[in-house]
Amino acid sequence: MKGKIIIHIDNIIIQLPEAIRQAHERIIGDHKVPAFEKIFSLNDSDIHTIYRGKAASKAEFGNSLLIVEQQEGLIIMS
C-alpha cells in the first residue's frame, strides 16, 4: 500500500505534462487556455475559477464554501 505522500507526488507527476503544455501555450505561444482546461494548482485539484463580479478583479481562484443552517439547528458545509 502506497503512503499518502507517494500518492500525492504521483498525482503531481501525472499532471506535469499538461501543466507544461499549458505554460507553453500561455507564455511562449501567447495564447489563452480556456478556464475549464486550466490547472490552477498541482497540489489541490479542487481549486477553480470563482466569478464574483468585483470591479477590480472579475475572476479569482480558490475554493468556495457554502454554510447553511437548517431549522433543526444543523449546520451543513459543502
mmCIF file of C-alpha atoms in Angstrom, residues 9-39:
data_model
loop_
_atom_site.group_PDB
_atom_site.id
_atom_site.type_symbol
_atom_site.label_atom_id
_atom_site.label_comp_id
_atom_site.label_asym_id
_atom_site.label_seq_id
_atom_site.Cartn_x
_atom_site.Cartn_y
_atom_site.Cartn_z
ATOM 1 C CA ILE A 9 3.622 13.008 -5.573
ATOM 2 C CA ASP A 10 2.240 10.534 -8.139
ATOM 3 C CA ASN A 11 -0.788 12.804 -8.682
ATOM 4 C CA ILE A 12 1.501 15.782 -9.295
ATOM 5 C CA ILE A 13 3.681 13.810 -11.724
ATOM 6 C CA ILE A 14 0.589 12.739 -13.702
ATOM 7 C CA GLN A 15 -0.430 16.410 -14.158
ATOM 8 C CA LEU A 16 3.014 17.703 -15.186
ATOM 9 C CA PRO A 17 2.817 17.105 -18.960
ATOM 10 C CA GLU A 18 -0.473 19.032 -19.170
ATOM 11 C CA ALA A 19 0.838 21.792 -16.880
ATOM 12 C CA ILE A 20 3.921 22.170 -19.098
ATOM 13 C CA ARG A 21 1.743 22.277 -22.226
ATOM 14 C CA GLN A 22 -0.461 24.972 -20.681
ATOM 15 C CA ALA A 23 2.532 27.025 -19.577
ATOM 16 C CA HIS A 24 3.998 26.798 -23.076
ATOM 17 C CA GLU A 25 0.678 27.865 -24.651
ATOM 18 C CA ARG A 26 0.274 30.820 -22.282
ATOM 19 C CA ILE A 27 3.872 32.059 -22.044
ATOM 20 C CA ILE A 28 5.654 31.041 -25.244
ATOM 21 C CA GLY A 29 2.657 30.856 -27.570
ATOM 22 C CA ASP A 30 0.886 33.873 -26.013
ATOM 23 C CA HIS A 31 -2.438 32.017 -26.302
ATOM 24 C CA LYS A 32 -5.215 31.839 -23.757
ATOM 25 C CA VAL A 33 -6.103 28.489 -22.222
ATOM 26 C CA PRO A 34 -9.847 28.112 -21.555
ATOM 27 C CA ALA A 35 -10.694 28.308 -17.846
ATOM 28 C CA PHE A 36 -12.271 24.843 -17.817
ATOM 29 C CA GLU A 37 -8.945 23.341 -19.028
ATOM 30 C CA LYS A 38 -6.580 25.255 -16.734
ATOM 31 C CA ILE A 39 -4.638 23.594 -13.970
#
